[in-house]
Coordinates of C-alpha atoms and ligand atoms in Angstrom, one line a residue:
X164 CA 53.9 62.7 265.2
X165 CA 51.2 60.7 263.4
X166 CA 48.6 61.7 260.9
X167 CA 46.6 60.1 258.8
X168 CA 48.2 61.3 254.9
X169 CA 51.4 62.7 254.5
X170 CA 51.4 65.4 251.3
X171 CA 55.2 65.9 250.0
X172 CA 55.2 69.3 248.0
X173 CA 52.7 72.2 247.7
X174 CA 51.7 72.3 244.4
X175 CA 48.0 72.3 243.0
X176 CA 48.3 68.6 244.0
X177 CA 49.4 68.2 247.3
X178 CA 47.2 71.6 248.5
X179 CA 43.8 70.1 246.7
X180 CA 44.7 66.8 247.8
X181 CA 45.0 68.0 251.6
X182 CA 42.0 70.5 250.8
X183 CA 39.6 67.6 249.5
X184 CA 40.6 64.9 252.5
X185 CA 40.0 67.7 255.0
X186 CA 36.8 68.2 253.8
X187 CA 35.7 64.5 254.5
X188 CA 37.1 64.7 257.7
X189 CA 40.7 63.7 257.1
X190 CA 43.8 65.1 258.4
X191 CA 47.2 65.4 256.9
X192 CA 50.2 67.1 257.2
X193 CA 51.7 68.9 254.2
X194 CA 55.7 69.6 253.4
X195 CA 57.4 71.8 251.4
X196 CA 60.6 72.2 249.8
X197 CA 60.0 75.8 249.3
X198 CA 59.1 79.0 251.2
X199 CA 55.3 80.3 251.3
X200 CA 56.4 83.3 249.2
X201 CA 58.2 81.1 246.2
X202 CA 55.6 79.0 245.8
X203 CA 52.6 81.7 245.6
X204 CA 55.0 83.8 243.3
X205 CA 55.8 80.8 240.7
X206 CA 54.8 81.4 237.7
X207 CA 53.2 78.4 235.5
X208 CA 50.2 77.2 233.9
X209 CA 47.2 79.7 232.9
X210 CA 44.0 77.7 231.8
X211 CA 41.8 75.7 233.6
X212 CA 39.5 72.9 232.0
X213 CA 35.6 72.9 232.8
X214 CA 36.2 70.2 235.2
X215 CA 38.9 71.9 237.3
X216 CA 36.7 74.6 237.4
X217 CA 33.6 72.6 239.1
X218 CA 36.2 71.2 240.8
X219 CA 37.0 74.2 242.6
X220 CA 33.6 75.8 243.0
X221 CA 32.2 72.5 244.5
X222 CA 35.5 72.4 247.7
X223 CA 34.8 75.9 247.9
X224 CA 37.6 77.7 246.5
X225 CA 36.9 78.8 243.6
X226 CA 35.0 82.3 245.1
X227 CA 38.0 84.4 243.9
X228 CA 38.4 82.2 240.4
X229 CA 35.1 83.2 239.5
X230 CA 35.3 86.9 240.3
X231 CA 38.9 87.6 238.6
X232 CA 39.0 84.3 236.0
X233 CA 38.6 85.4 232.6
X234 CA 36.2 82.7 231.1
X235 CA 36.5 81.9 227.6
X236 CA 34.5 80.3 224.3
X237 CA 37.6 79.5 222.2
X238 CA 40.8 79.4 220.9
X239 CA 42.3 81.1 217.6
X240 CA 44.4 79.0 215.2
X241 CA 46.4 81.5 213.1
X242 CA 48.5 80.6 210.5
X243 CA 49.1 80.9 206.7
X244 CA 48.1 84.3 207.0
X245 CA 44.9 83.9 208.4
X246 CA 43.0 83.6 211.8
X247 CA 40.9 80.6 212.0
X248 CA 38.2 80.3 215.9
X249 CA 37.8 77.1 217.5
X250 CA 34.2 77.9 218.8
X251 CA 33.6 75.7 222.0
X252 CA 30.1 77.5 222.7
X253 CA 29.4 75.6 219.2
X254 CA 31.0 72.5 219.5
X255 CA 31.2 71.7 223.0
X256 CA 28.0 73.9 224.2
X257 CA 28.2 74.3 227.9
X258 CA 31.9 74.1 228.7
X259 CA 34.4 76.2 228.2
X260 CA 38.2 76.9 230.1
X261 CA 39.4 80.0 232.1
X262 CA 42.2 81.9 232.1
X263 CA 43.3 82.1 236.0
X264 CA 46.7 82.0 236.7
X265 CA 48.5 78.9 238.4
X266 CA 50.0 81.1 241.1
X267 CA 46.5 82.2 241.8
X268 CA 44.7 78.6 242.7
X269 CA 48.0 77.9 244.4
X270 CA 47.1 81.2 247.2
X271 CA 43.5 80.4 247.3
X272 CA 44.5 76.9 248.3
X273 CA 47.2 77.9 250.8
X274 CA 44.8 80.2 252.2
X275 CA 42.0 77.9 252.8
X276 CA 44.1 74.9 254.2
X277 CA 45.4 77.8 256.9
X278 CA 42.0 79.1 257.2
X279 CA 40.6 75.5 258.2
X280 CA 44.1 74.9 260.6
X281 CA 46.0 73.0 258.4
X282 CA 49.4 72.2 258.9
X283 CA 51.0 73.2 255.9
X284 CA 55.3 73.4 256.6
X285 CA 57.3 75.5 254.0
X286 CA 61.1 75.4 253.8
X287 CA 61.3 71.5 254.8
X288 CA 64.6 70.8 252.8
X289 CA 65.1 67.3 253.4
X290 CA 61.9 64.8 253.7
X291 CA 62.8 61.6 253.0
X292 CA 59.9 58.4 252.4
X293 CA 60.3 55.1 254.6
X294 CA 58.4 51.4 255.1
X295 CA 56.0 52.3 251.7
X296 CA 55.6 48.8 251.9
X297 CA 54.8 48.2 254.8
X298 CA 54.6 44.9 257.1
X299 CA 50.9 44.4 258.1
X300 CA 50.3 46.7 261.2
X301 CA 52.7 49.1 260.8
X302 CA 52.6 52.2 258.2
X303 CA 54.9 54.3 256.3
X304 CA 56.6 57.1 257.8
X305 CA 58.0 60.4 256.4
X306 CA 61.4 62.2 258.0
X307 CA 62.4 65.6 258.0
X308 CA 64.8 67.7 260.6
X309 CA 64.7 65.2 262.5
X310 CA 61.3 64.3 263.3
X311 CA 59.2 61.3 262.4
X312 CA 55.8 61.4 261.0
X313 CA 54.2 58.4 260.9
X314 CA 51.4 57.7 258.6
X315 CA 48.5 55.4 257.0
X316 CA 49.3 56.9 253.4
X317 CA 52.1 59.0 251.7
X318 CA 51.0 61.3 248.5
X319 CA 53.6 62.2 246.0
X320 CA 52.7 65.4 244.7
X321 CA 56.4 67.1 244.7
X322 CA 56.4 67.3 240.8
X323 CA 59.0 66.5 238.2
X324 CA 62.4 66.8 240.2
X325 CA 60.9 65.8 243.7
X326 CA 61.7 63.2 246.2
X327 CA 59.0 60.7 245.7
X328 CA 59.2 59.1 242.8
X329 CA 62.8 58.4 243.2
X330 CA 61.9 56.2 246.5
X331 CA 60.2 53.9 244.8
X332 CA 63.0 51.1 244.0
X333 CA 64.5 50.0 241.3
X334 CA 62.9 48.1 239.1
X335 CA 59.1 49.0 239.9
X336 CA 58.4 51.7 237.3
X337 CA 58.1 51.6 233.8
X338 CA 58.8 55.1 232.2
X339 CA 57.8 56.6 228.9
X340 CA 59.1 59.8 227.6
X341 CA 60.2 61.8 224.7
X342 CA 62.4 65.3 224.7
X343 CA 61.0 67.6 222.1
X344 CA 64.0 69.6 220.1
X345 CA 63.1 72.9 221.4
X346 CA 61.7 75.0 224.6
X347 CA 59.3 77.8 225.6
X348 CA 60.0 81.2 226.6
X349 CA 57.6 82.2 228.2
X350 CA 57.1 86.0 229.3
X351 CA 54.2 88.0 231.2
X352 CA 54.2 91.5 230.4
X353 CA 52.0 94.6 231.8
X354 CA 49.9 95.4 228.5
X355 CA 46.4 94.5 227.8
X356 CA 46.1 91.4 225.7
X357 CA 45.8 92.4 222.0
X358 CA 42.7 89.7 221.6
X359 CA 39.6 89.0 223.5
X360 CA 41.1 85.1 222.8
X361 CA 44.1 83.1 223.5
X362 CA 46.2 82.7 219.6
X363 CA 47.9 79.5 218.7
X364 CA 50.0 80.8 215.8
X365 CA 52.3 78.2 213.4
X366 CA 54.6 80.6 211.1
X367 CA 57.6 79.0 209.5
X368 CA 59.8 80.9 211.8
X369 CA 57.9 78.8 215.1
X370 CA 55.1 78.9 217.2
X371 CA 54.0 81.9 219.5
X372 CA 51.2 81.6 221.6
X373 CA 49.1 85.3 222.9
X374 CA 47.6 84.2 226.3
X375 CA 46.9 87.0 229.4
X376 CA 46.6 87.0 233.1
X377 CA 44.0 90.1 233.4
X378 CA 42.7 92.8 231.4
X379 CA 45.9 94.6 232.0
X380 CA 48.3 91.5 232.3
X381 CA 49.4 89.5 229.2
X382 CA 51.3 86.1 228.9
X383 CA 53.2 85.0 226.0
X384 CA 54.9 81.8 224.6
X385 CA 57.4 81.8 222.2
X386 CA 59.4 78.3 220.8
X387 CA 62.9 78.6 221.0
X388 CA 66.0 76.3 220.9
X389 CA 66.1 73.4 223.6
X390 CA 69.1 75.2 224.7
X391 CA 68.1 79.1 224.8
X392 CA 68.7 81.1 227.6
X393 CA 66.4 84.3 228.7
X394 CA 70.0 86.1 228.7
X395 CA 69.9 85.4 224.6
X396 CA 66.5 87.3 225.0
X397 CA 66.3 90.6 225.5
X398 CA 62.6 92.1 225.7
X399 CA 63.3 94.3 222.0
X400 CA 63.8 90.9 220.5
X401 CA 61.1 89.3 222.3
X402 CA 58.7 92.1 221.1
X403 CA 60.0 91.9 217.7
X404 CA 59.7 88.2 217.5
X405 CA 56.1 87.6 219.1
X406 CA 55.5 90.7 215.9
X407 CA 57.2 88.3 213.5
X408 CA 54.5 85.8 214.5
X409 CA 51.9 87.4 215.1
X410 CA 51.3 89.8 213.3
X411 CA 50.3 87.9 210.1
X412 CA 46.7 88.7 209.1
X413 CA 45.1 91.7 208.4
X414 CA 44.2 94.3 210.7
X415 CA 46.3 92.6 214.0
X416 CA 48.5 94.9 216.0
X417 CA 50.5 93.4 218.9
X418 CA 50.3 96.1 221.7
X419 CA 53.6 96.1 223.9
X420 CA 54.6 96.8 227.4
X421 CA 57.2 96.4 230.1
X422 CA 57.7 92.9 230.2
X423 CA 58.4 91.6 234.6
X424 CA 58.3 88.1 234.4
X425 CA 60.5 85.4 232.0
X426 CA 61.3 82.0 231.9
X427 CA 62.3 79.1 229.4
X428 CA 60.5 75.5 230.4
X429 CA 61.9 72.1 228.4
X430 CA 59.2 70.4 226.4
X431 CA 59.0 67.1 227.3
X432 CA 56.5 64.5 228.0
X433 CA 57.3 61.6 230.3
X434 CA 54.7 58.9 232.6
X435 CA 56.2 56.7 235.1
X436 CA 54.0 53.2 235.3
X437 CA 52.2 52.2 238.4
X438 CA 51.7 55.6 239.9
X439 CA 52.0 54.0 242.9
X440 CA 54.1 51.5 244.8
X441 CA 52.8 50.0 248.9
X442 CA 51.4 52.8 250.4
X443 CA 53.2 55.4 248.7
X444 CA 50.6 57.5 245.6
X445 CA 52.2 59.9 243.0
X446 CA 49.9 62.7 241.9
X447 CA 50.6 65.5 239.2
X448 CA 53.9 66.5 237.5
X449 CA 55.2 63.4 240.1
X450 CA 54.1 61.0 238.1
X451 CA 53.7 62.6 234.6
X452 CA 54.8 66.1 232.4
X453 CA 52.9 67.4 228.6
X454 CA 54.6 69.6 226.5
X455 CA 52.1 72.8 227.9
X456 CA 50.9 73.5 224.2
X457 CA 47.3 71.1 225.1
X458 CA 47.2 73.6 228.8
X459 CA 47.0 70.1 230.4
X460 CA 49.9 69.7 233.4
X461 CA 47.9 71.4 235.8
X462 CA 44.4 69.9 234.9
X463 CA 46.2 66.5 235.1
X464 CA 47.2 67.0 238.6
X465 CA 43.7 68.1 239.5
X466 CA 42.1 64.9 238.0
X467 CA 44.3 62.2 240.1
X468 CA 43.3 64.4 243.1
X469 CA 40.3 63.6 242.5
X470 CA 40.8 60.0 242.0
X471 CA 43.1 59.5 245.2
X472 CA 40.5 61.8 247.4
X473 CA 38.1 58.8 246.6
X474 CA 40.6 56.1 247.1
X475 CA 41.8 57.1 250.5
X476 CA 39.0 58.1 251.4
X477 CA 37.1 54.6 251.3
X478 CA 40.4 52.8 252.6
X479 CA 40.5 54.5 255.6
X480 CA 36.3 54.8 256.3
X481 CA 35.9 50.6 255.7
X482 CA 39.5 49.2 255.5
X483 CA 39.3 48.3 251.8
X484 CA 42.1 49.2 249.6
X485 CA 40.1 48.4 246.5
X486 CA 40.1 51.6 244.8
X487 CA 43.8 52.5 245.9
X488 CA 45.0 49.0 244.9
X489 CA 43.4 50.7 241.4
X490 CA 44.1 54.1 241.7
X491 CA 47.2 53.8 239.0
X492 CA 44.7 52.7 236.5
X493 CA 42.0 55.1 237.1
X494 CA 44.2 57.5 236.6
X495 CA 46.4 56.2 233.5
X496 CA 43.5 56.7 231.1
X497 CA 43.0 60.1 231.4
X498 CA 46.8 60.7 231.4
X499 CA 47.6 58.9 228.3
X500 CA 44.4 60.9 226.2
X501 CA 46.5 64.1 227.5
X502 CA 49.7 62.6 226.3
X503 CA 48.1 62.2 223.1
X504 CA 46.4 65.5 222.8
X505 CA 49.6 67.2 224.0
X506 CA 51.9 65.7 221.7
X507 CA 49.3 66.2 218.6
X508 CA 48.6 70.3 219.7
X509 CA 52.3 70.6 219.7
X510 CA 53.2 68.6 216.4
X511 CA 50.4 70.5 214.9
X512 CA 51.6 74.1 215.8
X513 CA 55.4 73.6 216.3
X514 CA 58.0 73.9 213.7
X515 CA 60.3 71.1 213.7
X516 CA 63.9 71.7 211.8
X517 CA 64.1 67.8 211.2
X518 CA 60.8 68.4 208.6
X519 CA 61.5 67.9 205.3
X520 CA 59.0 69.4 202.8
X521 CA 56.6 66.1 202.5
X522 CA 56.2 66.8 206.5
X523 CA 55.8 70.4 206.5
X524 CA 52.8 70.2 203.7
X525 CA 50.9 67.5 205.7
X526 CA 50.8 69.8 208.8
X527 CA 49.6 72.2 206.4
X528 CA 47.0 69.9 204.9
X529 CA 46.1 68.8 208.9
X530 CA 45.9 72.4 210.5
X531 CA 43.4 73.4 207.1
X532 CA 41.8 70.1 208.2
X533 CA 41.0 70.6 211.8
X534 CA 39.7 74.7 210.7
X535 CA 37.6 73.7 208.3
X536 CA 36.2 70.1 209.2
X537 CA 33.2 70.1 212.3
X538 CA 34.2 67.2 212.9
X539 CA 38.0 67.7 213.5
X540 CA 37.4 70.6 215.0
X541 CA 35.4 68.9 217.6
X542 CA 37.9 66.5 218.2
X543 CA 40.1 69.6 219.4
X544 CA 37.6 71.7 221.3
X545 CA 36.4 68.3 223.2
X546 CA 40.1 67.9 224.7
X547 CA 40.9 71.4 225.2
X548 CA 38.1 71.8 227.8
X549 CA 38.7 68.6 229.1
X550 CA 37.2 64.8 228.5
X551 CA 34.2 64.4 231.1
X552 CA 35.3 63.3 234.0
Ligands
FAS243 P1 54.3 71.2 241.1 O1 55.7 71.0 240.5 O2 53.5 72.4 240.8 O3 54.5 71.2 242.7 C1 55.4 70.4 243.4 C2 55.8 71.0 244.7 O4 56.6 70.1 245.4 C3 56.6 72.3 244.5 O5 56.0 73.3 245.3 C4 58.0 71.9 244.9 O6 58.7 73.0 245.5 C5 57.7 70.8 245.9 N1 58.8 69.9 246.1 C6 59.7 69.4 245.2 N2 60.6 68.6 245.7 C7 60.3 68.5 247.1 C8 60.8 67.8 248.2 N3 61.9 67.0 248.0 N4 60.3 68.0 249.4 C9 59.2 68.8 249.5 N5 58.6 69.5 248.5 C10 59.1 69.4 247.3 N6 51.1 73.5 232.7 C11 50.1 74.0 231.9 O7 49.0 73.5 231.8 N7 50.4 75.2 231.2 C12 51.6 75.8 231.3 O8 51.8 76.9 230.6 C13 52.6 75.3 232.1 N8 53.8 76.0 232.2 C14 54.7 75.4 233.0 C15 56.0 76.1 233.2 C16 57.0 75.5 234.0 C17 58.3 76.2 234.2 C18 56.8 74.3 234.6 C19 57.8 73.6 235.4 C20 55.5 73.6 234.5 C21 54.5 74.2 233.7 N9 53.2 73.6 233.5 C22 52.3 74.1 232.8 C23 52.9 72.4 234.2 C24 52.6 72.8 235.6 O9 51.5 73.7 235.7 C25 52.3 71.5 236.4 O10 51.5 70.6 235.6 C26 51.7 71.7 237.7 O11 52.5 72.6 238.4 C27 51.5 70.4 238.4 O12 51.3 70.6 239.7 P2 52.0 69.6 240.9 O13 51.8 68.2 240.4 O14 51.4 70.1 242.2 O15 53.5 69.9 240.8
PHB244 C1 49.0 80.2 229.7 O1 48.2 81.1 229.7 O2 49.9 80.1 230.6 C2 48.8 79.0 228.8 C3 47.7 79.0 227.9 C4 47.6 78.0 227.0 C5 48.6 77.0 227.0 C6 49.7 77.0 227.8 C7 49.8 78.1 228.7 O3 48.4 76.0 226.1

């Protein structure tokens, strides 16, 4: 078989990525590990930047984003008893984020590649990457149950644990990461969200974070030990917990509800330098992983989307690999400005037992800082939509 990109894993990245080339007229055949059903069910990231947003309007699948997304003007920082708003309309004016489930740009995706015909294989268990640097005249080639797709480009977009990185050989990629000392449990419950706004709440007994899905749908985010188990977390002493941290100015009650959905995630951050190696392109968690406090992983994996579209785009139209030869870069910048806004949202908010008191009263002194300073508070807002494209 032979087509033009191979995708490895349907994730945000590999469906846009086959979304966007198939709008300019370019095929390419997408594999997955996991069954149709798994991956529309997998529960992840909530909040799309401004820019994913466009993005998904202006490739035309963003009909049902905009009918069920739940847009919104800002964030609350609570902490030290009080509840302090991070006002995009006033800082950023024009852009904003929305609240629109992971699992839910996942089926609109899946739905438009089948839609348009597009050959999108779930349950492929054992693709394997050959030739990424190829001899002149010849291209790289994927493998799975043994069949052979040959190809002019492979995209990595099979996320943290997939295949392609780990082709690339030794010796090629520089990594950079950092294992924070404890996790999220994260929970989505069937109870109307007790705010209007997502909370970002720092008590000294962790962070807790009020997001939602819907009007009747809400998500949660608790820290917890790197080792915790949702076993160790029964739903009485989740509710009484997200209370504990919470509930800490006046006049806030945290409605409850049957909680159907949990999971713990590892907070790490980690980018593996070049994103790319011969003809082989990471894209998304393949490449690199935030802690989730900055709502970036997913907005990440949109923006090299974007940049790759472009770049395979204008080397298979003219024959110049130009902008793929500098994909790795186009991309890095962006990456790194998450990394650092990730990392600084989670310091900021996250209780870490290694503190001592000198450290604990200049997060203090930074959170009054960023709630009371236009300027700081910019700073924030600016990254939480996103940086301009
Ligand atoms: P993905 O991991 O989404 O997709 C990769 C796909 O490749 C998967 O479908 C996988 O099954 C497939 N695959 C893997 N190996 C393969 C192989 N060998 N062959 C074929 N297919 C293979 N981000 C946020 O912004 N906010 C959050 O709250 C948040 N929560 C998260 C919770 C968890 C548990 C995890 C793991 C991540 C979370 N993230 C969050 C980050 C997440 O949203 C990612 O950034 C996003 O899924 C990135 O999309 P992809 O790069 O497409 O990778
Ligand atoms: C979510 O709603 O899943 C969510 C929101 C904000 C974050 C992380 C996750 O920072």
């Amino acid at each position: 078989m032979r087509t033009q990109v191979g995708i490895v894993g349907a994730g945000p990245a590999g469906l846009l990525l086959s979304h966007l080339l198939h709008l300019r007229g370019i095929s390419s055949v997408v594999l997955e590990k996991r069954s149709r059903d798994y991956v529309e069910r997998r529960v992840r990231a909530g909040v799309l930047e401004q820019g994913t947003v466009d993005t998904l309007v202006e490739a035309g699948v963003g009909a049902r984003m905009l009918r069920e997304g739940l847009p919104h003007n800002g964030i609350e920082l609570r902490y030290g008893g009080q509840g302090h708003r991070i006002a995009f309309e006033k800082l950023v004016p024009g852009r904003s984020i929305t609240v629109y489930g992971q699992q839910e740009v996942v089926k609109d995706l899946i739905a438009a590649r089948l839609e348009a015909g597009g050959d999108v294989r779930f349950e492929i268990e054992d693709v394997a990457l050959h030739a990424l640097d190829p001899e002149p005249g010849s291209g790289p080639y994927l493998t799975f149950g043994g069949e052979r797709l040959d190809c002019d480009v492979i995209a990595g977009c099979d996320g943290f644990h997939g295949v392609s990185r780990p082709s690339i050989p030794e010796g090629i990629l520089s990594v950079f990461e950092r294992e924070y000392p404890f996790a999220w449990l994260g929970i989505l419950a069937h109870v109307a969200p007790s705010s209007e706004e997502l909370i970002y709440t720092r008590t000294e007994r962790g962070f807790a974070l009020h997001s939602m899905r819907s009007p009747t749908v809400s998500r949660f985010y608790l820290q917890v030990p790197p080792d915790a188990t949702v076993e160790e977390w029964p739903d009485e002493r989740i509710w009484d917990e997200l209370k504990a941290r919470l509930e800490t100015v006046p006049g806030f009650t945290l409605a409850t509800g049957e909680i159907f959905e949990k999971g713990v995630t590892p907070m790490r951050a980690f980018v593996a330098e070049p994103m790319q190696h011969g003809r082989l392109y990471l894209a998304g968690d393949a490449a690199h992983i935030v802690p989730p406090t900055g709502a970036k992983g997913l907005n990440l994996a949109v923006a090299d989307v974007r940049v790759l579209t472009e770049a395979i785009d204008r080397y298979l139209t003219t024959g110049s690999a130009g902008l793929l030869d500098g994909y790795s870069a186009a991309c890095l910048k962006r990456i790194w400005r998450a990394q650092h806004f990730s990392w600084w949202m989670t310091t900021l908010l996250h209780t870490f037992d290694s503190d001592d008191e000198y450290a604990r009263r200049l997060q203090l002194s930074y959170l009054d800082y960023v709630t009371t300073s236009e300027a700081a508070a910019t700073t924030l807002a600016e990254n939480y939509v996103g940086m301009p494209w």
